[in-house]
Short mmCIF file of C-alpha atoms and ligand atoms in Angstrom, two decimals:
data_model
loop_
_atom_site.label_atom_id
_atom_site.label_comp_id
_atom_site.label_asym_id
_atom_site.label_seq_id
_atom_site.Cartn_x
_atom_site.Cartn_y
_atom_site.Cartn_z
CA UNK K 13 -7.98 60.97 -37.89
CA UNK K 14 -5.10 63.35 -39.05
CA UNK K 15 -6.38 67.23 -39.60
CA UNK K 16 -5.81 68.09 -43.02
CA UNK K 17 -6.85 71.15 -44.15
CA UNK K 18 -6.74 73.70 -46.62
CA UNK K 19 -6.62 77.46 -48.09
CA UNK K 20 -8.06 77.75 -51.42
CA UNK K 21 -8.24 81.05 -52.92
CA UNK K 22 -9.35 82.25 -56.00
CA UNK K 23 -6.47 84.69 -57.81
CA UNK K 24 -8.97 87.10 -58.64
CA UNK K 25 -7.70 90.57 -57.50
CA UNK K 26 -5.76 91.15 -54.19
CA UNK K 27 -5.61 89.21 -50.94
CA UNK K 28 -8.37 90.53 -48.38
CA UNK K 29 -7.78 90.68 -45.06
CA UNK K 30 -10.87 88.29 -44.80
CA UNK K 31 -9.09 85.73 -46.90
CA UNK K 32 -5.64 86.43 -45.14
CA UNK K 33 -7.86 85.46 -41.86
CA UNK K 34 -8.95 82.19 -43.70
CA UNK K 35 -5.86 81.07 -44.45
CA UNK K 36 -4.53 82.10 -41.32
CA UNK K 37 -7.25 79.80 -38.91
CA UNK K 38 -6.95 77.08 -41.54
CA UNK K 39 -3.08 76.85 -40.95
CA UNK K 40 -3.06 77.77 -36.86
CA UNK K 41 -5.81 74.57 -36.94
CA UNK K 42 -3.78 72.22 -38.50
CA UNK K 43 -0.50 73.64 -36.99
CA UNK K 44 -2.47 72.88 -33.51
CA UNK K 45 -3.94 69.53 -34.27
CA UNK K 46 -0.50 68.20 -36.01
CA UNK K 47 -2.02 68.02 -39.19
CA UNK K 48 -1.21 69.59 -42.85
CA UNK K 49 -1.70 72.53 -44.28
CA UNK K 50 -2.59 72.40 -48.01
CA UNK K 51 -2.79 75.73 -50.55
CA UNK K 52 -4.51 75.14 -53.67
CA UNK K 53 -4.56 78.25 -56.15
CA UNK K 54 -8.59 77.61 -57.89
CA UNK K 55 -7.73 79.14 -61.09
CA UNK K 56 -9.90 77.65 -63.25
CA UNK K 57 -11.38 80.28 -64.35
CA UNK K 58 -8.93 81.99 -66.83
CA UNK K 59 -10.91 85.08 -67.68
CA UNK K 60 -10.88 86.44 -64.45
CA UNK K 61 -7.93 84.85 -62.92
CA UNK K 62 -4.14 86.37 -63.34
CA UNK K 63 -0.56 85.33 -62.67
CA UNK K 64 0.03 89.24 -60.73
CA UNK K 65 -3.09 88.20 -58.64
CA UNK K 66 -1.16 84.51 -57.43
CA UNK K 67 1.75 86.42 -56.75
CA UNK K 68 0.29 88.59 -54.38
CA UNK K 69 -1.41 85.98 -52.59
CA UNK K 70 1.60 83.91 -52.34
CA UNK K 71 3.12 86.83 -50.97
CA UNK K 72 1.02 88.05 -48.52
CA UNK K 73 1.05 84.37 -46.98
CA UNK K 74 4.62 84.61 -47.15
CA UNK K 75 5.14 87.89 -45.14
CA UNK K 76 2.39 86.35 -42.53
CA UNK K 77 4.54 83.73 -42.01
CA UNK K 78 1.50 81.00 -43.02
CA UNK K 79 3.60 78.07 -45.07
CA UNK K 80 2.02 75.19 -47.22
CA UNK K 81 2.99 71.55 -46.15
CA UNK K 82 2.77 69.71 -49.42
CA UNK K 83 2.13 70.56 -52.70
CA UNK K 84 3.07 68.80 -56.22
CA UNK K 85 6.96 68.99 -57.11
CA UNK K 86 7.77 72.02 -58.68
CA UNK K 87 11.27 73.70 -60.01
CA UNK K 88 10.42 77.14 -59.21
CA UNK K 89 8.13 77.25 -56.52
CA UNK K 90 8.03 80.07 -54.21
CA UNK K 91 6.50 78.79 -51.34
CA UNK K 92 7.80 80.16 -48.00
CA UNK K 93 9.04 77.19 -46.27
CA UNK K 94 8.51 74.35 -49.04
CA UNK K 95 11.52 73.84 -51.03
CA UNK K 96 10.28 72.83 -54.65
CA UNK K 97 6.87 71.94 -53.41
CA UNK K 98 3.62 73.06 -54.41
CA UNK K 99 0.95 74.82 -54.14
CA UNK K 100 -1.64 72.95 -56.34
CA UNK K 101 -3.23 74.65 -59.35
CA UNK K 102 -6.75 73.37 -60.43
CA UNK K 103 -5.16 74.50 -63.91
CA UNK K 104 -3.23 71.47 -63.93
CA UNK K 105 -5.60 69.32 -62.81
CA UNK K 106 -8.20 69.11 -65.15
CA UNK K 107 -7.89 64.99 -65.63
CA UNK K 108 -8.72 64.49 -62.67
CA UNK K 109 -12.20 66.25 -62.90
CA UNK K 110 -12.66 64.88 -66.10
CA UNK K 111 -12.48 61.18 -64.84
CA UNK K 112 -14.99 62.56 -62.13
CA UNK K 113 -17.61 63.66 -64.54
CA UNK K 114 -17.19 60.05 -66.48
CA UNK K 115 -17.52 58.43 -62.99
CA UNK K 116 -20.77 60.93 -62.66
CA UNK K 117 -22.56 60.47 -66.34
CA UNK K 118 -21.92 56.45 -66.18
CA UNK K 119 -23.86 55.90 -62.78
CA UNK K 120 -26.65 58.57 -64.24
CA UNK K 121 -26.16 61.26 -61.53
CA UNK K 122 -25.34 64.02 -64.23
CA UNK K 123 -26.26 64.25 -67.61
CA UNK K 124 -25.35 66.68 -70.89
CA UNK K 125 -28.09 69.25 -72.35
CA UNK K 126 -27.62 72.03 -74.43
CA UNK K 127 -23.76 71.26 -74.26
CA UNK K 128 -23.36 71.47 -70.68
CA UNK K 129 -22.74 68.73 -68.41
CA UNK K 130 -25.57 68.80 -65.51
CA UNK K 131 -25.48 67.54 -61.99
CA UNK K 132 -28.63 65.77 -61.09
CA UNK K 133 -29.23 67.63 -57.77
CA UNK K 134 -32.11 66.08 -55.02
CA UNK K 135 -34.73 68.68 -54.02
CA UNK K 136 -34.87 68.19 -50.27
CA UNK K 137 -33.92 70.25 -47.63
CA UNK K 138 -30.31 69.41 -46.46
CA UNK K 139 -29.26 69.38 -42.82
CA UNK K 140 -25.52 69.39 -41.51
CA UNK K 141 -23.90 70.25 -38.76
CA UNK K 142 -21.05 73.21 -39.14
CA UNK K 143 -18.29 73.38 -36.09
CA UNK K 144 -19.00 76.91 -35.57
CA UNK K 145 -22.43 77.80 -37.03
CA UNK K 146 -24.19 74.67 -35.42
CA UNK K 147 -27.15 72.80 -36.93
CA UNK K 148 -27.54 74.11 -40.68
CA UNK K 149 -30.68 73.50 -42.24
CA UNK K 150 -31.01 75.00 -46.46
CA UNK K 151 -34.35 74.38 -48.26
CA UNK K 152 -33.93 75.18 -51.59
CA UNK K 153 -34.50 78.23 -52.96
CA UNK K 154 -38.29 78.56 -54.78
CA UNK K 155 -37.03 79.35 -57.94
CA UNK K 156 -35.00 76.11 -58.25
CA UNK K 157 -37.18 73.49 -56.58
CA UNK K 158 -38.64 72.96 -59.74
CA UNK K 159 -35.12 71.94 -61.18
CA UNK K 160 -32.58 71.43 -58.64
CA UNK K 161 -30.08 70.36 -60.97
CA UNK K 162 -26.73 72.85 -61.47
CA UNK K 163 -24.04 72.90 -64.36
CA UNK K 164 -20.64 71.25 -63.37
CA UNK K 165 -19.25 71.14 -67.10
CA UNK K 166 -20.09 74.66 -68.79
CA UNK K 167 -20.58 74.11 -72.63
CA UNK K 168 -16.96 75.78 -73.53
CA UNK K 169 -16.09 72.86 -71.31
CA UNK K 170 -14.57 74.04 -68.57
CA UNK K 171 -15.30 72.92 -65.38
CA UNK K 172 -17.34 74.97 -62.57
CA UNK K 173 -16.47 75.83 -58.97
CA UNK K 174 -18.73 73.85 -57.32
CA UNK K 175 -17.27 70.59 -59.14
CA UNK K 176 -13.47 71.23 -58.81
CA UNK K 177 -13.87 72.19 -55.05
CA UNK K 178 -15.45 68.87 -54.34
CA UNK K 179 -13.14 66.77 -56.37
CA UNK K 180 -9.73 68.15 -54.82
CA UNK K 181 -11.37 67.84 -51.14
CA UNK K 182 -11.75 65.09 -52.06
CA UNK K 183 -8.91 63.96 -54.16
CA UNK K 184 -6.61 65.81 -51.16
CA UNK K 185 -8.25 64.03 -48.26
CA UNK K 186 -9.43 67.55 -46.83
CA UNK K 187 -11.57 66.76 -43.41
CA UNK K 188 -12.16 70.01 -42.54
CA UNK K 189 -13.31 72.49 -44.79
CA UNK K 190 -12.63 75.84 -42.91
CA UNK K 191 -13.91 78.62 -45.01
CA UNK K 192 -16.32 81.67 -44.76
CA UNK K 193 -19.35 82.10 -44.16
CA UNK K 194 -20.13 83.72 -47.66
CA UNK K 195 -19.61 80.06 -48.84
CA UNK K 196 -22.85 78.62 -46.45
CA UNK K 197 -25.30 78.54 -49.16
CA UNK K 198 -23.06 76.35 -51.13
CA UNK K 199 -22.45 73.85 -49.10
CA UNK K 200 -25.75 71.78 -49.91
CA UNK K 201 -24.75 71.29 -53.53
CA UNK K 202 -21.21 70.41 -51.93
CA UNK K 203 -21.80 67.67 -49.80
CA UNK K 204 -24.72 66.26 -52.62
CA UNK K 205 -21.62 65.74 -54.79
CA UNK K 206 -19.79 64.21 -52.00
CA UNK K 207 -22.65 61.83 -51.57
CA UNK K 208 -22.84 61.18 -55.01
CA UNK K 209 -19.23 60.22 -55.25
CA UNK K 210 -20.07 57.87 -52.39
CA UNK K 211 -17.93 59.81 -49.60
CA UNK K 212 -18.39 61.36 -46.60
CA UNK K 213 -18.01 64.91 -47.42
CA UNK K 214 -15.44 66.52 -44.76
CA UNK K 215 -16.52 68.66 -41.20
CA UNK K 216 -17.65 72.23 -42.44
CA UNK K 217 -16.54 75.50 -39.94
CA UNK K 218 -17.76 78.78 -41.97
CA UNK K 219 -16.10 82.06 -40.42
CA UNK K 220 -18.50 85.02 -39.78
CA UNK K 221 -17.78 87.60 -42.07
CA UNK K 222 -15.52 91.11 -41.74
CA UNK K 223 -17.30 93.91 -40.78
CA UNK K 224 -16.35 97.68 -41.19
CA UNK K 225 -16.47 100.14 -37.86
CA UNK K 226 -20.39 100.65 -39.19
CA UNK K 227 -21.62 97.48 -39.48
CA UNK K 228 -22.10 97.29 -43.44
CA UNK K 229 -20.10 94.37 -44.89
CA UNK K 230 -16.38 94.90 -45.71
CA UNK K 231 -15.87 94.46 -49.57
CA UNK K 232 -12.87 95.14 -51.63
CA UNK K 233 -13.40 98.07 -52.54
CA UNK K 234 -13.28 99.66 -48.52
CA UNK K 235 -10.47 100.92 -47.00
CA UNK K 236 -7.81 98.96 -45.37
CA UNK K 237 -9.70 95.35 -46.85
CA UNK K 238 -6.08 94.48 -48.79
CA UNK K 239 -3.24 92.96 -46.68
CA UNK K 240 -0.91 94.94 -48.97
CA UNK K 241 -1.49 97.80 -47.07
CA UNK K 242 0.02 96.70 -44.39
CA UNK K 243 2.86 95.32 -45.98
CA UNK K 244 3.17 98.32 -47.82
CA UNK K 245 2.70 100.63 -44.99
CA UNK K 246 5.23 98.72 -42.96
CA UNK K 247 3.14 96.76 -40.33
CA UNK K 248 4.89 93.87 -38.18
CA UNK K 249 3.47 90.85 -39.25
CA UNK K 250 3.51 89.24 -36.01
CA UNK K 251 1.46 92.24 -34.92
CA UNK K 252 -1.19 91.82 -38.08
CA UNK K 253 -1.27 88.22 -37.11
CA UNK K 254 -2.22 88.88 -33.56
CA UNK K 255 -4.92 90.88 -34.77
CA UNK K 256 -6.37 88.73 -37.67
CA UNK K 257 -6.81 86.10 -35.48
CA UNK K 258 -9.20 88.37 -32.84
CA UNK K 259 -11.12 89.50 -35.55
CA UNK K 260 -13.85 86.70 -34.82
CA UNK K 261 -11.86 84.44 -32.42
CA UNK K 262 -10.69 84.88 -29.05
CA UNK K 263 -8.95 82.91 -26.47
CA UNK K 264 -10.78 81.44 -23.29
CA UNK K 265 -9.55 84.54 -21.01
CA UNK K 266 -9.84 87.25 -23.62
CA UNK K 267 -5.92 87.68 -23.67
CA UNK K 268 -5.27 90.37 -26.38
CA UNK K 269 -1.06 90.00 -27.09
CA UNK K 270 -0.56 86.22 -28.43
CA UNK K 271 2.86 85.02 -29.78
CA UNK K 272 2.59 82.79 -32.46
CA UNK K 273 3.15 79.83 -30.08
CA UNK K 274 0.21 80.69 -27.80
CA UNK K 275 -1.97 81.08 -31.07
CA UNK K 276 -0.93 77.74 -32.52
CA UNK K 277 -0.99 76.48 -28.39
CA UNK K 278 -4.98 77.53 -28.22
CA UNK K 279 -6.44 78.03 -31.32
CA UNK K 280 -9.59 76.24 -31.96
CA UNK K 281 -13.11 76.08 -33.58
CA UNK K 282 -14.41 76.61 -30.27
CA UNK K 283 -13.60 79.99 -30.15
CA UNK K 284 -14.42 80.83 -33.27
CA UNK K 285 -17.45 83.69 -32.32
CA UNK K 286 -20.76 82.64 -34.01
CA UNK K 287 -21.60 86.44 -34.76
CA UNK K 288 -19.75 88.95 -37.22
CA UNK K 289 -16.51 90.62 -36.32
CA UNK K 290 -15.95 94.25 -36.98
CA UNK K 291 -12.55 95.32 -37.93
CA UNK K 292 -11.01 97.90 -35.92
CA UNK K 293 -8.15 100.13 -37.93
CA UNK K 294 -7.32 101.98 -34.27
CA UNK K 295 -6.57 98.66 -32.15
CA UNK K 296 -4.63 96.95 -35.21
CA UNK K 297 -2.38 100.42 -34.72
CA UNK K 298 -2.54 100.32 -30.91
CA UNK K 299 -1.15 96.69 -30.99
CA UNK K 300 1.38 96.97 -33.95
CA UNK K 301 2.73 99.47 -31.51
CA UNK K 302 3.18 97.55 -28.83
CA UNK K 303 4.78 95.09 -31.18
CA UNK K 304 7.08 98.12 -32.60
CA UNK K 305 7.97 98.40 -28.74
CA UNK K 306 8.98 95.30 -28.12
CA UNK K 307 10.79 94.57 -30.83
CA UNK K 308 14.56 93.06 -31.08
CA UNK K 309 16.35 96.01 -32.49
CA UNK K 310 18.05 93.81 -35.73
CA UNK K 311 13.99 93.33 -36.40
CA UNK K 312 13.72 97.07 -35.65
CA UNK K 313 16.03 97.98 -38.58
CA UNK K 314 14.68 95.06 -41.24
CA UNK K 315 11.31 96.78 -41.43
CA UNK K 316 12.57 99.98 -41.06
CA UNK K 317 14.99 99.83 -43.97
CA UNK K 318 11.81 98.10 -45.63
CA UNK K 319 9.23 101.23 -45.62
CA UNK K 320 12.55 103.43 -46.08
CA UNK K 321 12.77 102.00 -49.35
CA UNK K 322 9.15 101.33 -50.35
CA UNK K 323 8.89 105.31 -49.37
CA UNK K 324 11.52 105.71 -52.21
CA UNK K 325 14.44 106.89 -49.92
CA UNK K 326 17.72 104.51 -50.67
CA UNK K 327 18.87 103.73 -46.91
CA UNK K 328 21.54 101.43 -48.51
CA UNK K 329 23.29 104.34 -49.75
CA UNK K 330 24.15 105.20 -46.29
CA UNK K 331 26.69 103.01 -44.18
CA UNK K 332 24.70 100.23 -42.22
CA UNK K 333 25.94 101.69 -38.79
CA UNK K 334 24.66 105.18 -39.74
CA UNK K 335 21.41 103.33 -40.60
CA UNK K 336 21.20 101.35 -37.23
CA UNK K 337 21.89 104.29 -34.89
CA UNK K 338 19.66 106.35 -36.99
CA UNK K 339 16.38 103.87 -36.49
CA UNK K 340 17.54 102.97 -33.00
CA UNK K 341 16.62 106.93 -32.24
CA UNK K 342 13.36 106.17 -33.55
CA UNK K 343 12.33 102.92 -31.54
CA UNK K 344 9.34 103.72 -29.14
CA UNK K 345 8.20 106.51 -31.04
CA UNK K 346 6.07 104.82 -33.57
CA UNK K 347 2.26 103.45 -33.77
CA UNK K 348 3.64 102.00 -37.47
CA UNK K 349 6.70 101.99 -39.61
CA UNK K 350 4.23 104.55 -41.88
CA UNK K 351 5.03 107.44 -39.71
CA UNK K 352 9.14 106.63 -40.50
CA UNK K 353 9.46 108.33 -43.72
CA UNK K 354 7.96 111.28 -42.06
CA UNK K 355 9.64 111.28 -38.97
CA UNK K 356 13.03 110.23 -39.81
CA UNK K 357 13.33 111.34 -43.40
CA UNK K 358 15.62 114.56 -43.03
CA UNK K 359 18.64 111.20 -41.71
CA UNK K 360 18.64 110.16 -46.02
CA UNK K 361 18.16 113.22 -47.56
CA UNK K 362 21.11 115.35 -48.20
CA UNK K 363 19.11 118.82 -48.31
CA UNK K 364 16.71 119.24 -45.56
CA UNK K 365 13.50 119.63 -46.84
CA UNK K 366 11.96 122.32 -43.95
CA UNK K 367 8.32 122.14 -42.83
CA UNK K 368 7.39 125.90 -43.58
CA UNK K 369 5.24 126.53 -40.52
CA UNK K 370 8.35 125.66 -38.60
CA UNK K 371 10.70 127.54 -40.93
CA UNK K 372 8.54 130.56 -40.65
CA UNK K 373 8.73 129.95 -36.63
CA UNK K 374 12.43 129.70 -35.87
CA UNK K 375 14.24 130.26 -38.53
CA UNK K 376 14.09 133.82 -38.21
CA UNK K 377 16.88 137.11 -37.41
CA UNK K 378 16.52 136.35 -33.96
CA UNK K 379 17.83 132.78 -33.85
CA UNK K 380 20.98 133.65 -35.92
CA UNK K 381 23.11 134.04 -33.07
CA UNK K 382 22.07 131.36 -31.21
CA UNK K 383 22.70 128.91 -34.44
CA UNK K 384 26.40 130.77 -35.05
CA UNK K 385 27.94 130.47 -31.09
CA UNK K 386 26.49 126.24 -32.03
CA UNK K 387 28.18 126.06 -34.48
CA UNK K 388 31.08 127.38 -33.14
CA UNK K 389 30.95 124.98 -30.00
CA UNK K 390 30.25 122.24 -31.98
CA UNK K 391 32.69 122.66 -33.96
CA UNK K 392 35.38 122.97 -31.03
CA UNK K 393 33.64 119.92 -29.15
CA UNK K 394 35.98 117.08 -28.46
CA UNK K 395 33.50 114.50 -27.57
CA UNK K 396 30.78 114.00 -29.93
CA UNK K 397 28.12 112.42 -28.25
CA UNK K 398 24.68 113.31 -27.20
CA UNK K 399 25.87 113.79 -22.96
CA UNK K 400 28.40 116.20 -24.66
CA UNK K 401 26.55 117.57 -27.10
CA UNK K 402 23.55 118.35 -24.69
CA UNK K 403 26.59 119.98 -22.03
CA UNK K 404 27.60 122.03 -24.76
CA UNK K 405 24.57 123.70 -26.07
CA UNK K 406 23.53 124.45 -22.24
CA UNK K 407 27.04 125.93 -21.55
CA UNK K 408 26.62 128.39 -24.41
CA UNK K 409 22.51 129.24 -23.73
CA UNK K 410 24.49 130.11 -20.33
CA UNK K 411 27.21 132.40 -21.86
CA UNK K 412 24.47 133.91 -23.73
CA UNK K 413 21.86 134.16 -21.13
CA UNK K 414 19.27 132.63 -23.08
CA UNK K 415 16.79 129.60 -21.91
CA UNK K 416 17.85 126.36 -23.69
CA UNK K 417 14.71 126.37 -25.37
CA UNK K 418 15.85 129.29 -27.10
CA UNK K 419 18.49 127.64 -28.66
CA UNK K 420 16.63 123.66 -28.90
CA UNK K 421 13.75 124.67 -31.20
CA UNK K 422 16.10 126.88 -34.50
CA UNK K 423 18.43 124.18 -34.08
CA UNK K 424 16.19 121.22 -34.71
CA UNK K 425 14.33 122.80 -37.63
CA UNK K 426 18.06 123.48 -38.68
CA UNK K 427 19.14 119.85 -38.82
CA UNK K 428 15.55 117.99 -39.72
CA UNK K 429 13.37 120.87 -41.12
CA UNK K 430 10.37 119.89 -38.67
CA UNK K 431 9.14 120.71 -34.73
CA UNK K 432 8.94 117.06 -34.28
CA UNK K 433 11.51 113.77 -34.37
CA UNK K 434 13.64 112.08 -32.11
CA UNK K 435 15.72 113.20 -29.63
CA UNK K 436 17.35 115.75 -30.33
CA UNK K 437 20.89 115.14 -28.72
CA UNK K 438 20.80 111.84 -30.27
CA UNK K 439 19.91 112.98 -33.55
CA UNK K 440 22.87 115.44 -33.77
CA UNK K 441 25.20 112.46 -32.56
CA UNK K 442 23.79 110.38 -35.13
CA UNK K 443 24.14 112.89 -37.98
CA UNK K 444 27.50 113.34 -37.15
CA UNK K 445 29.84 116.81 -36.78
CA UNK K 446 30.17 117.49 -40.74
CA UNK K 447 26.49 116.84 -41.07
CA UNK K 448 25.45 119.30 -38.27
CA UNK K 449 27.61 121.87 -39.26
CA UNK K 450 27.06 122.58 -42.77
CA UNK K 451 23.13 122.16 -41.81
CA UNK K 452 23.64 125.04 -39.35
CA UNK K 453 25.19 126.72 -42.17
CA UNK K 454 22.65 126.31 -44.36
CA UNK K 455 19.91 127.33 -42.39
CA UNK K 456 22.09 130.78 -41.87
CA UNK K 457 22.12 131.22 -45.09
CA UNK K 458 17.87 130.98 -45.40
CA UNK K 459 17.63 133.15 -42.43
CA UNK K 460 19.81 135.49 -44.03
CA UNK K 461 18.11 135.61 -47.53
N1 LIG O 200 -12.19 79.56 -54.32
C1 LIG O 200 -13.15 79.76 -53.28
C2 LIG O 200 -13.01 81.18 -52.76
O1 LIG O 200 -12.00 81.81 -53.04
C3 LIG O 200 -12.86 78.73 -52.19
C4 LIG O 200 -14.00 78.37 -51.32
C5 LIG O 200 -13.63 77.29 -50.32
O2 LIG O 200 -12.76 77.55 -49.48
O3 LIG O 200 -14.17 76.21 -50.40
O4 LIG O 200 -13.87 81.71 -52.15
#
């Protein structure tokens, strides 16, 4: 049997990192077992679904890299990897339901009261058994023993939920339903329409859910539950990947740094963890740094040039090579691309902007000299390069009998306005001679006022 699968979100509000995860085991299984990958967009519900809400689900699953297989042929799709496929909208699919609930009232398994089209539900227990959760076993609640039955057809006649799930399964040959485990209590009415449709219904796996650090449930509304976060704050992908896929599975010797070949190479239901997984803001950071570290430097300068932007600086103002060298100073520095803006503003701004506690610190009467014999130096320096640069301002904390130090500290609030950043020879190479110089002067000026 070929592994078809799929990812069927509702376009409700943002993508959670719980739903990212969903799509995200439902793609590495099929991508492991050779089978397909379906999306379906379950937007039947028009109050509460919007167009800004599909967007930023198909592009979260974009930047994650997780790409549909098939879909129905569409002009302007925008799936990642797809050409003019797909995904599938239950909006456009409303025939098919329709012929569903025909096939339903004509053999007597639903029926219509008060406007509404009922599914004739049986009152037994039902038993299954889910790939990660193990034997299932749902009475029925008390309150609807008495009448079992549920609404597939609302009166306004729009389909529910529980109907169009079934039906594209279904329809879509889905034989693994890999979803989470808020979805477990469903499942009985589920596989009773299955049964009543006279299939099989498909192998159920239900994820445990997303903790916080404190053990309550994570819910929209808590930090760091949207994957736009972490596209906003400039995360590596391949790093938020990684991560998504330990939160609740883990490989048979507890390896922590996957590629996405190794992920696709072992993932499986089997490691899916039966209990809840908690997220963990402070390892997420740990490993996007390691990613950050490792990372080819052309990748290096894509994101960075990403959260420049998004951080409303204009890096394409600047000549690419300026842009390059400039991030290249920054590479092993970083937990995530967040701390950029921050660290390696003062390269794209034209005024430095200066932190005042290290203003108030060193630019003062006492560094003025110091900054004036620099500039000087650099001025008259023939080489421009950080070995040179770093000869130079020793040579003239020598002619002036001054520690290094002395001179180091004034003349990197000069040029970036902080105590902190990268290195400060390379910096000054990177910002180049006219750059330097009239920040020296500038600074004089400030210490002067
Ligand atoms: N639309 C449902 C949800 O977003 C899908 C449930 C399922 O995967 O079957 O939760």
């Amino acid at each position: 049997m070929s592994v078809r699968v799929r990812f069927a979100p509702s376009p409700t509000g943002f993508l959670h990192i719980g739903g990212a995860r969903t799509a995200l085991f439902n793609w590495l299984y099929a991508r492991h077992h050779g089978g397909k990958f379906i999306l379906r967009i379950e937007d039947t519900d028009a109050a509460r679904n919007s167009e800004e809400s599909v967007r930023v689900i198909l592009e979260g699953l974009r930047w994650l890299g997780v790409g549909w297989d098939e879909g129905p042929l569409t002009p302007d799709a925008t799936g990642p990897c797809q050409g003019d496929r797909g995904p599938y909208f239950q909006s456009q699919r409303r025939a098919l339901y329709e012929r569903r609930v025909e096939a339903l009232l004509s053999h007597d398994l639903a029926y219509e009261k008060d406007g509404a089209i009922w599914f004739r539900m049986n009152p037994e227990a039902t038993t299954f058994h889910d790939l990660i959760v193990g034997e299932v076993h749902r009475e029925l609640p008390d309150r609807e023993k008495e009448n079992p039955d549920f609404v597939i057809v609302r009166s306004d006649g729009k389909p529910v939920f529980h109907l169009t799930n079934v039906v594209d399964d279904l329809e879509m040959g889905v034989t693994h339903v890999i979803r989470g485990e808020d979805h477990l209590s469903n499942t009985p009415r589920h596989i009773a329409l299955f049964e009543a449709f006279g299939v099989k219904p498909p192998h159920y796996a239900h994820i445990p859910l997303i903790l916080n650090p404190d053990g309550s449930k994570m819910s929209k509304r808590d930090q760091g539950a949207s994957l736009q976060t972490y596209i906003d704050e400039g995360y590596v992908p391949e790093a938020v990947v990684n991560y998504l896929c330990l939160l609740g599975w883990s490989p048979k010797d507890n390896q922590e740094i996957l590629s996405l070949e190794e992920l696709i190479d072992r993932f499986d239901l089997t490691g899916v963890q039966r209990h809840n997984a908690r997220f963990d803001l402070a390892k997420l950071q740990w490993m996007n740094g390691q990613y950050m570290a490792r990372m080819e430097p052309d990748r290096f300068y894509e994101l960075g040039v990403h959260t420049l932007a998004h951080a409303g600086f204009d890096p394409n103002a600047w000549p690419v090579e300026y842009v390059k060298a400039a991030l290249d100073t920054c590479r092993g520095k970083l937990k995530t691309f967040a701390e950029l803006p921050g660290y390696a503003g003062f390269y794209f701004r034209e005024e430095v902007v200066f932190d005042p506690e290290a203003e108030a610190e060193h630019l003062v009467p006492a560094s003025r000299e110091g900054l004036e014999r620099l500039r000087d130096a650099f001025a008259r320096l023939e080489h421009w390069d950080a070995g040179h640069l770093e000869a130079c301002l020793k040579n003239t904390a020598g002619e002036m009998g001054v520690k290094p130090r002395q001179l180091v500290h004034p003349l990197r609030v000069a040029l970036t306005g902080s105590k902190i950043g990268p290195s400060l020879y390379h910096l000054i190479e990177v910002l180049g001679r006219e750059t330097t110089l009239a920040r020296i002067g500038s600074a004089l000026e400030r210490i002067g006022a």
